[in-house]
Amino acid sequence: MRRLVLVLGDQLCEGLAALDAADRTRDVVVMAEVRDEATYVRHHPKKIAFLFAAMRKFADTLRDAGWDVRYTRLDDPANAGSICGELLRRAEETGAQEVLATEPGEWRLIRALQHCPLKVHLLEDRRFLASHADFDRWAEGRKSLRMEYFYREMRRATGLLMEGANPAGGQWNFDHENRKPAPDEVAIEGPLRFEPDETVSEVLDLVERAFPSNFGRLRPFWFATDRAQALQALDRFVADALPRFGDYQDAMLDNHRFLYHAVISLYLNAGLLEPREVCEAAEAAWREGHAPINAVEGFIRQILGWREYVRGIYFREGPDYVTRNVLGHARALPAFYWGAETRMRCLAKAVEQTRDEAYAHHIQRLMVTGNFALLAGVEPHQVHEWYLEVYADAYEWVEAPNVIGMSQFADGGIIASKPYVSSGAYISRMSDYCRSCAYSVTKKTGKGACPFNLLYWHFLDRHRARFEGNPRMAQMYRTWDRMDEDRRATVLAEARDFLDRIDAGETV
Ligand SMILES: Cc1cc2nc3c(=O)[nH]c(=O)nc-3n(C[C@H](O)[C@H](O)[C@H](O)COP(=O)(O)OP(=O)(O)OC[C@H]3O[C@@H](n4cnc5c(N)ncnc54)[C@H](O)[C@@H]3O)c2cc1C
Ligand code: SF4
């Protein structure tokens, strides 16, 4: 009997479990650009365009490989508007009654498939280096689920960057050699850019018409949209940027959006690149003497460690993870996250590049937009939705643990052993934003004092009961307690005043 083979927009990989389990002489591949998926949050136009263009090209690749592909475009009048609706329509059209599907990366869609009135076989997504069972086996019985130990196990299990039973280079982690402050100049061109071809141009026009008011600039559009291009983008990164990736991993520059980052997460997450091949390319660069171990280990840790780990947490914690809010934060997300004016240079630049590129690198996400939202006490679910909307690489399995857990501490410390909060001093050390900011990073109180400086103490003070016993935060509380009482009162009053001004919609 004929079956439908569902291929979702972030499953663009020929080795996909559902394709592997299907018979190309008989089964029918279903791919669809549906409104439900494009609108459940108001995605950045570049993200929608990237996915639709990559889907259309992948459908052609499958047709060339002999598959019968039924592809529905967004503007097709027969489009049912949802994944399940499209499956039902194609089932009627082909007489198929069963569906082979690869597990989606969001509980929302898993539920939708489970409730679809067809027999849906959900197969585990094998594009990851750790299966659910691998992660659960590692996590079982542990008091704390720290990434570093998981990562070492993954190194052993995959043999990546290993010399026999030992870590290559003699250490598991070279982070102490990384995290240098921002360089004065970045001497590379940045990620490889692709001119829109006919397929991409057609999609850009469609997205422009269909999503005119979503936050973000659609053009210029330069992402890779097929596997061959994504591989070229990876090659460019390995050749140019990887050698200095470690050194400047945490740096931020006012006039350089990408520094030495790979800008490949959107390709990995959509299936155009596979994690193992990316790690192997980096390892080969080290073995050939092209890139130093601190860069290569640091890079591989992000993919083999963090990426696999956050996925494990997402599926282990379950669907309610995205609603957690242990700190009880309730403030609305300030308007400047959507491009309204702010005098805080670091935030203005991070949001500006997010609007233009649907991209910001890790430290901008964690220590600028994330840090500010946490310090200001923004409701984590709103923060979560913002990140899901604005980044081209955002899918719940990877975005939610990074936002709810790592960045907002809303899960109570499953991922982070302490909240990622900092005053302006950290941003000043790692970037050149403060040099052209209306606020002064060295001013702790009074007119023009950096808001991060005020909010940092306000955060620590309001969450004292929860955090003062945390040994990693003891020093912060000692410093706060050493300040004289008047000064502490001034800091808290100015922080409250600043937050009131945000709530009143004033430009801050
Ligand atoms: C608040 C917040 C939200 C985030 N949301 C997302 C998201 O929606 N989608 C996403 O893919 N990443 C997310 N990340 C992780 C990270 O910021 C991005 O993966 C990275 O910035 C992508 O850019 P790049 O390809 O240039 O990465 P590089 O810095 O060059 O790193 C290489 C690769 O490592 C992987 N990686 C690095 N850090 C992480 C991490 N913490 N979790 C998972 N993978 C990681 C990515 O695949 C990335 O492509 C988030 C991080 C934070 C702090
Ligand atoms: S002074 Fe404060 S607000 Fe301004 S860029 Fe520096 S950290 Fe950001």
PDB file of C-alpha atoms and ligand atoms in Angstrom, residues 343-347 423-425 427-428 433-434 437-441 450-452, ligand 2:
ATOM      1  CA  ARG A 343      20.021  55.117  23.627  1.00  0.00           C
ATOM      2  CA  MET A 344      21.711  51.937  24.791  1.00  0.00           C
ATOM      3  CA  ARG A 345      24.175  51.327  21.991  1.00  0.00           C
ATOM      4  CA  CYS A 346      24.721  47.614  22.690  1.00  0.00           C
ATOM      5  CA  LEU A 347      21.006  46.864  22.483  1.00  0.00           C
ATOM      6  CA  SER A 423      26.778  44.862  34.629  1.00  0.00           C
ATOM      7  CA  GLY A 424      28.014  47.089  31.813  1.00  0.00           C
ATOM      8  CA  ALA A 425      31.627  46.197  32.652  1.00  0.00           C
ATOM      9  CA  ILE A 427      29.942  44.418  27.709  1.00  0.00           C
ATOM     10  CA  SER A 428      32.579  47.119  27.830  1.00  0.00           C
ATOM     11  CA  TYR A 433      29.787  49.461  21.956  1.00  0.00           C
ATOM     12  CA  CYS A 434      30.279  51.573  25.063  1.00  0.00           C
ATOM     13  CA  CYS A 437      26.919  54.984  23.757  1.00  0.00           C
ATOM     14  CA  ALA A 438      24.847  57.809  25.209  1.00  0.00           C
ATOM     15  CA  TYR A 439      25.356  56.249  28.637  1.00  0.00           C
ATOM     16  CA  SER A 440      28.630  55.966  30.496  1.00  0.00           C
ATOM     17  CA  VAL A 441      29.674  52.470  31.427  1.00  0.00           C
ATOM     18  CA  CYS A 450      24.813  52.693  32.287  1.00  0.00           C
ATOM     19  CA  PRO A 451      21.419  51.001  32.881  1.00  0.00           C
ATOM     20  CA  PHE A 452      23.090  47.566  33.079  1.00  0.00           C
TER      21      PHE A 452
HETATM   22  S1  SF4 B   2      27.357  51.921  28.335  1.00  0.00           S
HETATM   23 FE1  SF4 B   2      25.941  50.366  29.040  1.00  0.00          FE
HETATM   24  S2  SF4 B   2      24.164  50.593  27.707  1.00  0.00           S
HETATM   25 FE2  SF4 B   2      25.851  51.670  26.729  1.00  0.00          FE
HETATM   26  S3  SF4 B   2      26.767  50.190  25.316  1.00  0.00           S
HETATM   27 FE3  SF4 B   2      27.894  50.053  27.240  1.00  0.00          FE
HETATM   28  S4  SF4 B   2      26.850  48.419  28.371  1.00  0.00           S
HETATM   29 FE4  SF4 B   2      25.462  49.045  26.729  1.00  0.00          FE
END
